[in-house]
């Protein structure tokens, strides 16, 4: 009997679903074991009946629910709660579901400030009141991770998560296991670059020019980016972005990590830990430009990012 | 007041949307609306971010076309910092874009659109999907999965990330390509080209002929078109002038910075997605009989506005297409055909770029320095013209962002097409799931 799966995206970009497709050839072996009773991206099941005649949202019963995206509006919230009621296991897929993700950067502002900008302060937009209609759901107070609303049994972080982990987590469930998680290692633990435990010292550099490296040599011949004074969040970021075998994805591009897999363990304080990591190689953490947003780029849910109090008038 | 049929969610598209079909007392369609239900607020939360970080933030707007946002943002960054990337950097950006688009077009045609055509629009929903395709045409499905994956692997292997890339930055790209990498990728790009050629041949022989009747009727509207052409008037995904064509084929051209003179955005209370319109065409009206200001983007629009394709095999395909459907072609389902002509160009251009020795030049980044400026960067995303408009302060931090993205341009047209399709297919209160799926097909053609 195939396992019944509900897959749904909430405040998402579809990248997680593309990552599922990027499983590649093993996907065709996995597919017959799964019956997608709902998957907005690929399957035509409807929430209000196939001919749109139902008054309430109908989510099918499922062995496994896979949810990508965070919760940004009342309908995401309702949909997620209904999915949770009908699913034996719920997988929060990707960093939006796990931590709020990039869209949770909006948590630095009040909702009305965001709407004000989008609908009344754009050079191409004819200013208009905020859209408001029964057919478009209201924003929630903040952009939330899935577990701020319901219990998530398994969390697969990453922006996007690597296909290896999607296969591994699903295979674990298919084999009757009830939990799965990535090992608690940092990106640096999987990064092949040369580390000498000290930088040139001084200010952290922005990416105004490329890192120093020889393009004809491997990453094992490139100096650590933090030690080149380029801010890299590898020390405080959970490893796994390149799957089971690869090197960290951003490093492969010779660019620094921005923390898309989130903190190494629950309850970690990446900001504090990163300040320590920079200080230990002789850099001044106070020189990081836009520090709050950059350190919380993918993890602005869970109240990590909130609107700053208005500055007192001078 | 008659009843309302809610198609929710609209499936095999990207994102959250519903279609509401309003019937009158006689059961005929009074109106149909396409409601976009989500808003994320990128234009606000990018304020304050360092401009050089933008290409790796805004790519998250779309996980299907992250490379398009990544590159439009890099180009807006080039303009903001006032730098010209070295030639090899532009070639590498173009190469990544073409490879990413090959995967995107394969995905849309086989996995999102084909179930309607291969399994059939009226088939039961439980089989009208990719799993149905795997069952109906296992050999083709295997190749689709393989070549989509090959494209993703090429991007990942060279540029680190296939989804949400970090490779391109204002001033160029993060690393050059060495000769070994070029040698490895060239035969892979040739494989993609072979599959592209197979795909359009397969579609022309086995798919499109069966639906000629539907193509002439479903979702057809007569509106304008927007796309990018190079100096020779050929379709260019990466750079050029914006060309805005009226429904009769007359057109005007403008530079990126001039976009606010030509394009306005209207807001309706019932959708979070705005409605861009051509400012000089006498206002905006979502009236099916007499639409005002409405233009379309994405594949069919580009094929219509371009005088020619950029590469020879794609050009031969365009000539065949034009002989059959004319220019501009207004039939909405032809978006699928146009998508495959573009697929051929993307694969051909990828091969051409990899055969160009300059692509391995080590000079790939011009150093940037912060300054107060405004910059507009555009590329053609799979779903239409992307407009990224940034303003920075003297520290190179973002002061203001305006974005008009691919599918947003098509918002008005999708609304008109879905209304047309509903009126065409639902009469006297008679409808079933197959008919409602045909209404959705009018949405899906735009690949929103």
CSV table of N, CA, C and O in Angstrom, one decimal, chain A residues 9 11 13-15 18 21-22 24 40-44 46-48 50-52 73 75-76 105 108-109 117-118 122 124-126 131-133 135-137 139 159 206-210 213 215-216 249-250 252-253 255-256 258 290 293 297-298, chain B residues 6 8-9 11-16 18 35-40 44-45 47 49-50 52-53 56 60 63 107 112 125 128-129 145 148-149 157 159-161 164 166 173-174 178 264-265 269-272 274 277 365 368 395-396 400-402 440:
chain,number,residue,atom,x,y,z
A,9,UNK,N,2.1,24.1,-0.1
A,9,UNK,CA,3.0,25.2,0.2
A,9,UNK,C,2.1,26.3,0.8
A,9,UNK,O,1.0,26.6,0.5
A,11,UNK,N,3.5,30.1,2.8
A,11,UNK,CA,4.1,31.4,2.3
A,11,UNK,C,5.5,31.0,1.7
A,11,UNK,O,6.5,31.2,2.3
A,13,UNK,N,8.0,29.8,-2.0
A,13,UNK,CA,8.5,30.3,-3.3
A,13,UNK,C,8.5,29.1,-4.3
A,13,UNK,O,8.8,29.4,-5.5
A,14,UNK,N,8.1,27.9,-3.9
A,14,UNK,CA,8.2,26.7,-4.8
A,14,UNK,C,9.6,26.1,-4.8
A,14,UNK,O,9.7,25.0,-5.5
A,15,UNK,N,10.6,26.7,-4.3
A,15,UNK,CA,11.9,26.2,-4.3
A,15,UNK,C,12.0,24.8,-3.7
A,15,UNK,O,12.7,23.9,-4.1
A,18,UNK,N,10.7,22.3,-6.1
A,18,UNK,CA,11.7,22.0,-7.1
A,18,UNK,C,12.8,21.1,-6.6
A,18,UNK,O,13.3,20.2,-7.3
A,21,UNK,N,11.7,17.7,-6.9
A,21,UNK,CA,11.9,17.2,-8.2
A,21,UNK,C,13.4,16.9,-8.5
A,21,UNK,O,13.7,16.1,-9.3
A,22,UNK,N,14.3,17.7,-7.9
A,22,UNK,CA,15.7,17.6,-8.1
A,22,UNK,C,16.3,16.3,-7.4
A,22,UNK,O,17.5,16.1,-7.5
A,24,UNK,N,15.9,13.7,-8.7
A,24,UNK,CA,16.5,13.1,-9.9
A,24,UNK,C,16.1,11.6,-10.1
A,24,UNK,O,14.9,11.3,-9.7
A,40,UNK,N,-0.5,20.8,-4.3
A,40,UNK,CA,-0.9,22.0,-5.2
A,40,UNK,C,0.0,22.1,-6.4
A,40,UNK,O,-0.5,22.4,-7.5
A,41,UNK,N,1.3,21.8,-6.2
A,41,UNK,CA,2.2,22.0,-7.3
A,41,UNK,C,1.9,21.1,-8.5
A,41,UNK,O,2.1,21.5,-9.7
A,42,UNK,N,1.5,19.9,-8.2
A,42,UNK,CA,1.5,18.9,-9.3
A,42,UNK,C,0.2,18.1,-9.5
A,42,UNK,O,0.0,17.5,-10.5
A,43,UNK,N,-0.7,18.2,-8.5
A,43,UNK,CA,-1.9,17.3,-8.5
A,43,UNK,C,-3.1,18.2,-8.4
A,43,UNK,O,-3.1,19.2,-7.6
A,44,UNK,N,-4.2,17.8,-9.1
A,44,UNK,CA,-5.4,18.7,-9.2
A,44,UNK,C,-6.4,18.5,-8.1
A,44,UNK,O,-7.6,18.8,-8.3
A,46,UNK,N,-8.7,19.6,-5.1
A,46,UNK,CA,-9.2,20.9,-4.7
A,46,UNK,C,-9.6,20.8,-3.2
A,46,UNK,O,-10.2,19.8,-2.8
A,47,UNK,N,-9.5,22.0,-2.5
A,47,UNK,CA,-9.9,22.0,-1.1
A,47,UNK,C,-11.4,22.1,-0.9
A,47,UNK,O,-11.9,21.8,0.1
A,48,UNK,N,-12.1,22.7,-1.9
A,48,UNK,CA,-13.6,22.9,-1.7
A,48,UNK,C,-14.4,22.0,-2.7
A,48,UNK,O,-15.3,22.4,-3.3
A,50,UNK,N,-14.1,19.0,-6.0
A,50,UNK,CA,-13.6,19.1,-7.4
A,50,UNK,C,-14.4,20.0,-8.3
A,50,UNK,O,-14.0,20.5,-9.3
A,51,UNK,N,-15.7,20.3,-7.9
A,51,UNK,CA,-16.5,21.2,-8.7
A,51,UNK,C,-16.8,22.5,-7.8
A,51,UNK,O,-17.7,23.2,-8.1
A,52,UNK,N,-16.0,22.7,-6.8
A,52,UNK,CA,-16.1,23.9,-6.0
A,52,UNK,C,-17.4,24.1,-5.3
A,52,UNK,O,-17.9,25.2,-5.1
A,73,UNK,N,-0.6,34.4,6.5
A,73,UNK,CA,-1.9,34.9,6.6
A,73,UNK,C,-2.9,33.9,7.2
A,73,UNK,O,-2.5,32.8,7.5
A,75,UNK,N,-5.4,32.3,6.1
A,75,UNK,CA,-5.7,31.1,5.4
A,75,UNK,C,-4.5,30.1,5.5
A,75,UNK,O,-4.8,28.9,5.7
A,76,UNK,N,-3.3,30.6,5.4
A,76,UNK,CA,-2.2,29.7,5.7
A,76,UNK,C,-2.4,29.0,7.0
A,76,UNK,O,-2.2,27.7,7.2
A,105,UNK,N,11.9,38.4,7.2
A,105,UNK,CA,12.5,39.7,7.3
A,105,UNK,C,11.5,40.8,7.4
A,105,UNK,O,11.8,41.8,8.0
A,108,UNK,N,10.5,42.8,10.7
A,108,UNK,CA,11.2,44.0,11.2
A,108,UNK,C,10.3,45.2,11.1
A,108,UNK,O,10.7,46.3,11.6
A,109,UNK,N,9.2,45.1,10.4
A,109,UNK,CA,8.3,46.2,10.3
A,109,UNK,C,6.9,45.8,10.8
A,109,UNK,O,6.5,44.6,10.8
A,117,UNK,N,4.0,50.8,1.9
A,117,UNK,CA,5.0,50.9,0.9
A,117,UNK,C,4.5,50.2,-0.4
A,117,UNK,O,4.6,50.8,-1.5
A,118,UNK,N,4.0,49.0,-0.3
A,118,UNK,CA,3.7,48.2,-1.5
A,118,UNK,C,2.5,48.9,-2.3
A,118,UNK,O,2.6,49.0,-3.5
A,122,UNK,N,5.1,53.3,-4.3
A,122,UNK,CA,5.9,52.6,-5.4
A,122,UNK,C,5.8,53.5,-6.6
A,122,UNK,O,4.7,54.1,-6.9
A,124,UNK,N,5.7,53.0,-9.7
A,124,UNK,CA,4.9,52.6,-10.8
A,124,UNK,C,3.4,52.4,-10.4
A,124,UNK,O,2.6,52.2,-11.3
A,125,UNK,N,3.1,52.4,-9.1
A,125,UNK,CA,1.7,52.0,-8.7
A,125,UNK,C,0.8,53.2,-8.5
A,125,UNK,O,1.2,54.2,-7.8
A,126,UNK,N,-0.4,53.2,-9.0
A,126,UNK,CA,-1.4,54.2,-8.7
A,126,UNK,C,-1.8,53.9,-7.3
A,126,UNK,O,-2.4,52.9,-7.0
A,131,UNK,N,-5.7,46.1,-0.6
A,131,UNK,CA,-6.7,45.2,-1.0
A,131,UNK,C,-7.3,44.6,0.2
A,131,UNK,O,-6.7,44.2,1.2
A,132,UNK,N,-8.6,44.4,0.2
A,132,UNK,CA,-9.4,43.8,1.3
A,132,UNK,C,-10.6,43.2,0.7
A,132,UNK,O,-11.4,43.9,0.1
A,133,UNK,N,-10.8,41.9,0.8
A,133,UNK,CA,-11.9,41.2,0.1
A,133,UNK,C,-12.0,39.8,0.8
A,133,UNK,O,-10.9,39.2,1.2
A,135,UNK,N,-12.1,37.1,-0.5
A,135,UNK,CA,-11.3,36.1,-1.3
A,135,UNK,C,-9.8,36.2,-1.1
A,135,UNK,O,-9.0,35.4,-1.6
A,136,UNK,N,-9.3,37.2,-0.4
A,136,UNK,CA,-7.9,37.3,-0.1
A,136,UNK,C,-7.7,37.4,1.4
A,136,UNK,O,-8.2,38.3,2.1
A,137,UNK,N,-7.0,36.4,2.0
A,137,UNK,CA,-6.9,36.3,3.5
A,137,UNK,C,-6.0,37.5,4.1
A,137,UNK,O,-5.1,38.0,3.5
A,139,UNK,N,-3.4,39.3,6.6
A,139,UNK,CA,-2.1,38.9,7.1
A,139,UNK,C,-2.2,38.6,8.6
A,139,UNK,O,-3.0,39.2,9.4
A,159,UNK,N,17.4,26.2,2.4
A,159,UNK,CA,16.8,27.1,1.5
A,159,UNK,C,17.5,27.0,0.1
A,159,UNK,O,18.3,27.8,-0.2
A,206,UNK,N,32.7,44.0,3.2
A,206,UNK,CA,31.5,43.6,2.4
A,206,UNK,C,31.9,43.0,1.1
A,206,UNK,O,33.1,43.1,0.7
A,207,UNK,N,31.0,42.4,0.3
A,207,UNK,CA,31.4,41.7,-0.9
A,207,UNK,C,31.5,42.6,-2.1
A,207,UNK,O,30.9,42.5,-3.1
A,208,UNK,N,32.4,43.6,-2.0
A,208,UNK,CA,32.6,44.6,-3.1
A,208,UNK,C,33.6,44.0,-4.1
A,208,UNK,O,33.6,44.5,-5.2
A,209,UNK,N,34.4,43.0,-3.7
A,209,UNK,CA,35.2,42.3,-4.7
A,209,UNK,C,35.2,40.9,-4.3
A,209,UNK,O,34.8,40.5,-3.2
A,210,UNK,N,35.7,40.0,-5.2
A,210,UNK,CA,35.7,38.6,-5.0
A,210,UNK,C,36.7,38.2,-3.9
A,210,UNK,O,37.7,38.9,-3.7
A,213,UNK,N,41.4,33.5,-4.5
A,213,UNK,CA,41.6,32.1,-4.7
A,213,UNK,C,42.1,31.9,-6.1
A,213,UNK,O,42.0,32.8,-7.0
A,215,UNK,N,41.4,29.9,-9.4
A,215,UNK,CA,40.3,29.2,-10.0
A,215,UNK,C,40.7,27.8,-10.5
A,215,UNK,O,39.8,27.0,-10.7
A,216,UNK,N,42.0,27.6,-10.7
A,216,UNK,CA,42.4,26.3,-11.2
A,216,UNK,C,42.7,25.3,-10.1
A,216,UNK,O,43.1,24.2,-10.3
A,249,UNK,N,27.4,24.7,-0.4
A,249,UNK,CA,27.0,25.2,-1.7
A,249,UNK,C,27.5,26.6,-2.0
A,249,UNK,O,28.0,26.9,-3.1
A,250,UNK,N,27.4,27.5,-1.1
A,250,UNK,CA,27.9,28.9,-1.3
A,250,UNK,C,29.4,28.9,-1.5
A,250,UNK,O,29.9,29.7,-2.2
A,252,UNK,N,31.2,26.6,-2.7
A,252,UNK,CA,31.5,26.0,-4.0
A,252,UNK,C,31.5,27.2,-5.0
A,252,UNK,O,32.2,27.2,-6.0
A,253,UNK,N,30.6,28.2,-4.8
A,253,UNK,CA,30.5,29.4,-5.7
A,253,UNK,C,31.6,30.4,-5.3
A,253,UNK,O,31.6,31.5,-5.8
A,255,UNK,N,31.6,32.0,-2.5
A,255,UNK,CA,30.8,33.1,-1.8
A,255,UNK,C,30.5,32.6,-0.4
A,255,UNK,O,30.5,31.4,-0.1
A,256,UNK,N,30.4,33.6,0.5
A,256,UNK,CA,30.2,33.2,1.9
A,256,UNK,C,28.8,32.7,2.2
A,256,UNK,O,27.8,33.0,1.5
A,258,UNK,N,25.3,32.4,4.2
A,258,UNK,CA,24.4,33.3,4.9
A,258,UNK,C,23.4,32.6,5.8
A,258,UNK,O,22.4,33.2,6.2
A,290,UNK,N,24.6,46.2,8.7
A,290,UNK,CA,23.2,45.6,8.6
A,290,UNK,C,23.2,44.2,9.4
A,290,UNK,O,22.6,43.2,9.0
A,293,UNK,N,19.8,42.1,10.4
A,293,UNK,CA,19.1,41.5,9.3
A,293,UNK,C,19.9,40.3,8.7
A,293,UNK,O,19.4,39.3,8.4
A,297,UNK,N,18.9,36.3,8.6
A,297,UNK,CA,18.3,36.4,7.3
A,297,UNK,C,17.2,35.3,7.1
A,297,UNK,O,16.2,35.5,6.4
A,298,UNK,N,17.5,34.1,7.6
A,298,UNK,CA,16.6,33.0,7.3
A,298,UNK,C,15.7,32.6,8.5
A,298,UNK,O,14.9,31.7,8.5
B,6,UNK,N,-16.0,28.1,-6.8
B,6,UNK,CA,-14.6,28.4,-6.4
B,6,UNK,C,-13.7,27.3,-6.8
B,6,UNK,O,-13.8,26.2,-6.3
B,8,UNK,N,-10.3,26.2,-6.0
B,8,UNK,CA,-9.3,26.5,-5.0
B,8,UNK,C,-8.6,25.3,-4.5
B,8,UNK,O,-9.3,24.4,-4.0
B,9,UNK,N,-7.3,25.2,-4.4
B,9,UNK,CA,-6.4,26.1,-5.1
B,9,UNK,C,-6.3,25.9,-6.6
B,9,UNK,O,-6.6,24.8,-7.0
B,11,UNK,N,-4.3,24.7,-9.3
B,11,UNK,CA,-3.2,23.7,-9.2
B,11,UNK,C,-2.3,23.6,-10.4
B,11,UNK,O,-2.7,24.1,-11.5
B,12,UNK,N,-1.1,23.0,-10.3
B,12,UNK,CA,-0.1,23.0,-11.3
B,12,UNK,C,0.3,24.4,-11.8
B,12,UNK,O,0.5,24.6,-12.9
B,13,UNK,N,0.2,25.3,-10.8
B,13,UNK,CA,0.8,26.6,-11.0
B,13,UNK,C,1.7,26.9,-9.8
B,13,UNK,O,1.7,26.1,-8.9
B,14,UNK,N,2.4,28.0,-9.8
B,14,UNK,CA,3.2,28.3,-8.7
B,14,UNK,C,2.4,29.3,-7.8
B,14,UNK,O,1.9,30.3,-8.3
B,15,UNK,N,2.3,29.1,-6.5
B,15,UNK,CA,1.7,30.0,-5.7
B,15,UNK,C,0.3,29.8,-5.3
B,15,UNK,O,-0.3,28.8,-5.7
B,16,UNK,N,-0.2,30.7,-4.5
B,16,UNK,CA,-1.6,30.6,-4.0
B,16,UNK,C,-2.6,31.4,-4.8
B,16,UNK,O,-2.5,32.6,-4.7
B,18,UNK,N,-6.9,31.5,-6.4
B,18,UNK,CA,-8.1,30.8,-6.6
B,18,UNK,C,-8.9,31.5,-7.8
B,18,UNK,O,-8.6,32.7,-8.0
B,35,UNK,N,-8.0,35.3,-8.2
B,35,UNK,CA,-7.5,36.0,-7.0
B,35,UNK,C,-6.2,35.5,-6.5
B,35,UNK,O,-6.0,34.3,-6.3
B,36,UNK,N,-5.2,36.4,-6.5
B,36,UNK,CA,-3.9,36.0,-5.9
B,36,UNK,C,-3.9,36.3,-4.4
B,36,UNK,O,-4.2,37.4,-4.0
B,37,UNK,N,-3.6,35.3,-3.6
B,37,UNK,CA,-3.9,35.3,-2.2
B,37,UNK,C,-2.8,35.6,-1.3
B,37,UNK,O,-3.0,35.7,-0.1
B,38,UNK,N,-1.6,35.7,-1.9
B,38,UNK,CA,-0.4,36.0,-1.0
B,38,UNK,C,0.3,37.2,-1.4
B,38,UNK,O,0.3,37.6,-2.5
B,39,UNK,N,1.0,37.8,-0.3
B,39,UNK,CA,1.8,38.9,-0.5
B,39,UNK,C,2.9,38.7,0.5
B,39,UNK,O,2.7,38.4,1.6
B,40,UNK,N,4.2,39.0,0.1
B,40,UNK,CA,5.3,38.7,1.0
B,40,UNK,C,6.0,40.0,1.4
B,40,UNK,O,6.6,40.1,2.5
B,44,UNK,N,9.4,46.1,0.8
B,44,UNK,CA,9.6,46.8,2.0
B,44,UNK,C,10.8,46.2,2.8
B,44,UNK,O,11.7,46.9,3.2
B,45,UNK,N,10.9,44.9,2.9
B,45,UNK,CA,11.9,44.3,3.8
B,45,UNK,C,13.3,44.3,3.1
B,45,UNK,O,14.3,44.0,3.8
B,47,UNK,N,14.5,47.1,2.3
B,47,UNK,CA,15.0,48.4,2.7
B,47,UNK,C,16.1,48.3,3.8
B,47,UNK,O,15.8,47.6,4.8
B,49,UNK,N,19.0,46.9,3.4
B,49,UNK,CA,20.0,45.8,3.1
B,49,UNK,C,21.1,46.4,2.2
B,49,UNK,O,20.9,47.2,1.3
B,50,UNK,N,22.4,45.9,2.4
B,50,UNK,CA,23.5,46.3,1.5
B,50,UNK,C,23.1,45.9,0.1
B,50,UNK,O,22.7,44.7,-0.2
B,52,UNK,N,24.8,45.0,-2.5
B,52,UNK,CA,25.5,43.9,-3.1
B,52,UNK,C,24.9,42.6,-2.6
B,52,UNK,O,25.2,41.5,-3.1
B,53,UNK,N,24.1,42.6,-1.5
B,53,UNK,CA,23.5,41.4,-1.0
B,53,UNK,C,22.2,41.1,-1.7
B,53,UNK,O,21.6,40.0,-1.6
B,56,UNK,N,21.2,37.9,-3.8
B,56,UNK,CA,21.1,36.6,-3.1
B,56,UNK,C,19.9,36.7,-2.1
B,56,UNK,O,19.6,35.7,-1.4
B,60,UNK,N,14.9,34.7,-3.8
B,60,UNK,CA,13.9,33.9,-3.1
B,60,UNK,C,12.5,34.3,-3.4
B,60,UNK,O,11.6,33.7,-2.9
B,63,UNK,N,11.2,30.2,-6.4
B,63,UNK,CA,12.1,29.1,-6.4
B,63,UNK,C,12.1,28.3,-7.7
B,63,UNK,O,12.9,27.4,-7.9
B,107,UNK,N,10.4,21.4,-17.2
B,107,UNK,CA,9.4,21.2,-16.1
B,107,UNK,C,8.0,21.6,-16.4
B,107,UNK,O,7.1,20.9,-16.2
B,112,UNK,N,3.8,20.2,-15.7
B,112,UNK,CA,2.7,21.1,-15.3
B,112,UNK,C,1.6,21.1,-16.4
B,112,UNK,O,0.4,21.1,-16.1
B,125,UNK,N,-9.0,13.7,-12.1
B,125,UNK,CA,-7.9,14.5,-11.5
B,125,UNK,C,-6.9,13.6,-10.9
B,125,UNK,O,-5.7,14.0,-10.8
B,128,UNK,N,-4.6,12.8,-13.7
B,128,UNK,CA,-4.2,13.9,-14.6
B,128,UNK,C,-3.0,14.7,-14.0
B,128,UNK,O,-3.2,15.8,-13.6
B,129,UNK,N,-1.9,14.0,-13.9
B,129,UNK,CA,-0.8,14.7,-13.3
B,129,UNK,C,0.5,13.9,-13.6
B,129,UNK,O,0.5,13.0,-14.5
B,145,UNK,N,12.9,13.5,-16.3
B,145,UNK,CA,13.6,13.6,-15.0
B,145,UNK,C,15.1,13.7,-15.1
B,145,UNK,O,15.7,14.5,-14.5
B,148,UNK,N,16.1,17.3,-16.7
B,148,UNK,CA,15.9,18.3,-15.7
B,148,UNK,C,17.0,18.3,-14.7
B,148,UNK,O,17.6,19.3,-14.3
B,149,UNK,N,17.3,17.1,-14.2
B,149,UNK,CA,18.3,16.9,-13.2
B,149,UNK,C,19.7,17.3,-13.7
B,149,UNK,O,20.5,17.9,-13.0
B,157,UNK,N,27.1,22.2,-9.8
B,157,UNK,CA,28.5,21.8,-9.9
B,157,UNK,C,29.4,23.0,-10.1
B,157,UNK,O,30.4,23.2,-9.5
B,159,UNK,N,28.2,26.5,-10.2
B,159,UNK,CA,27.9,27.8,-9.4
B,159,UNK,C,27.4,27.5,-8.0
B,159,UNK,O,26.9,28.4,-7.4
B,160,UNK,N,27.6,26.3,-7.5
B,160,UNK,CA,27.2,26.0,-6.2
B,160,UNK,C,25.8,25.7,-5.9
B,160,UNK,O,25.4,24.7,-5.3
B,161,UNK,N,24.9,26.5,-6.4
B,161,UNK,CA,23.5,26.4,-6.1
B,161,UNK,C,22.7,26.4,-7.4
B,161,UNK,O,22.9,27.4,-8.2
B,164,UNK,N,18.2,29.3,-5.7
B,164,UNK,CA,18.6,30.4,-4.9
B,164,UNK,C,20.2,30.6,-4.9
B,164,UNK,O,20.9,30.5,-3.9
B,166,UNK,N,24.1,32.3,-5.6
B,166,UNK,CA,24.9,33.4,-5.0
B,166,UNK,C,26.0,33.8,-5.9
B,166,UNK,O,26.8,34.6,-5.6
B,173,UNK,N,30.6,38.2,-11.6
B,173,UNK,CA,30.2,37.0,-10.9
B,173,UNK,C,31.4,36.6,-10.0
B,173,UNK,O,32.4,37.2,-10.0
B,174,UNK,N,31.1,35.6,-9.1
B,174,UNK,CA,32.0,35.3,-8.0
B,174,UNK,C,33.2,34.4,-8.4
B,174,UNK,O,34.1,34.4,-7.6
B,178,UNK,N,37.0,27.6,-15.4
B,178,UNK,CA,38.3,27.1,-15.9
B,178,UNK,C,38.1,26.2,-17.1
B,178,UNK,O,36.9,25.8,-17.4
B,264,UNK,N,2.2,51.5,-15.8
B,264,UNK,CA,1.6,51.8,-14.5
B,264,UNK,C,1.1,50.5,-13.9
B,264,UNK,O,1.0,49.5,-14.5
B,265,UNK,N,0.8,50.6,-12.6
B,265,UNK,CA,0.3,49.5,-11.9
B,265,UNK,C,-1.0,49.9,-11.2
B,265,UNK,O,-1.0,50.8,-10.3
B,269,UNK,N,-9.2,45.8,-5.2
B,269,UNK,CA,-9.3,45.3,-3.8
B,269,UNK,C,-9.4,43.8,-3.6
B,269,UNK,O,-9.2,43.3,-2.5
B,270,UNK,N,-9.6,43.1,-4.7
B,270,UNK,CA,-9.8,41.6,-4.5
B,270,UNK,C,-8.6,40.8,-4.9
B,270,UNK,O,-8.7,39.5,-5.1
B,271,UNK,N,-7.4,41.4,-5.0
B,271,UNK,CA,-6.2,40.6,-5.3
B,271,UNK,C,-5.0,41.3,-4.7
B,271,UNK,O,-4.9,42.5,-4.8
B,272,UNK,N,-4.1,40.5,-4.1
B,272,UNK,CA,-2.9,41.1,-3.6
B,272,UNK,C,-1.9,41.4,-4.8
B,272,UNK,O,-1.0,42.2,-4.7
B,274,UNK,N,-0.9,43.2,-8.1
B,274,UNK,CA,-1.3,44.4,-8.9
B,274,UNK,C,-1.5,44.1,-10.4
B,274,UNK,O,-1.2,43.0,-10.8
B,277,UNK,N,-0.3,48.0,-16.4
B,277,UNK,CA,-1.0,48.3,-17.7
B,277,UNK,C,-0.1,49.3,-18.5
B,277,UNK,O,0.7,50.0,-17.9
B,365,UNK,N,35.0,40.1,-12.4
B,365,UNK,CA,34.4,41.0,-11.5
B,365,UNK,C,35.0,42.3,-11.5
B,365,UNK,O,36.3,42.4,-11.4
B,368,UNK,N,33.4,47.2,-6.9
B,368,UNK,CA,32.4,48.2,-6.7
B,368,UNK,C,32.7,49.0,-5.5
B,368,UNK,O,33.3,48.6,-4.5
B,395,UNK,N,26.1,54.9,1.6
B,395,UNK,CA,26.8,53.7,2.0
B,395,UNK,C,26.4,52.5,1.2
B,395,UNK,O,26.8,51.4,1.5
B,396,UNK,N,25.7,52.7,0.1
B,396,UNK,CA,25.3,51.5,-0.7
B,396,UNK,C,24.3,50.6,0.0
B,396,UNK,O,24.1,49.5,-0.4
B,400,UNK,N,15.2,52.3,-1.3
B,400,UNK,CA,13.9,52.0,-1.9
B,400,UNK,C,14.0,51.0,-3.0
B,400,UNK,O,15.0,50.9,-3.7
B,401,UNK,N,12.9,50.1,-3.1
B,401,UNK,CA,12.9,49.1,-4.0
B,401,UNK,C,11.5,49.1,-4.7
B,401,UNK,O,10.5,49.2,-4.0
B,402,UNK,N,11.5,48.9,-6.0
B,402,UNK,CA,10.3,48.7,-6.7
B,402,UNK,C,10.5,47.5,-7.6
B,402,UNK,O,11.5,47.4,-8.3
B,440,UNK,N,-9.2,26.3,-15.9
B,440,UNK,CA,-7.8,26.4,-15.3
B,440,UNK,C,-6.7,26.3,-16.3
B,440,UNK,O,-5.7,26.9,-16.1
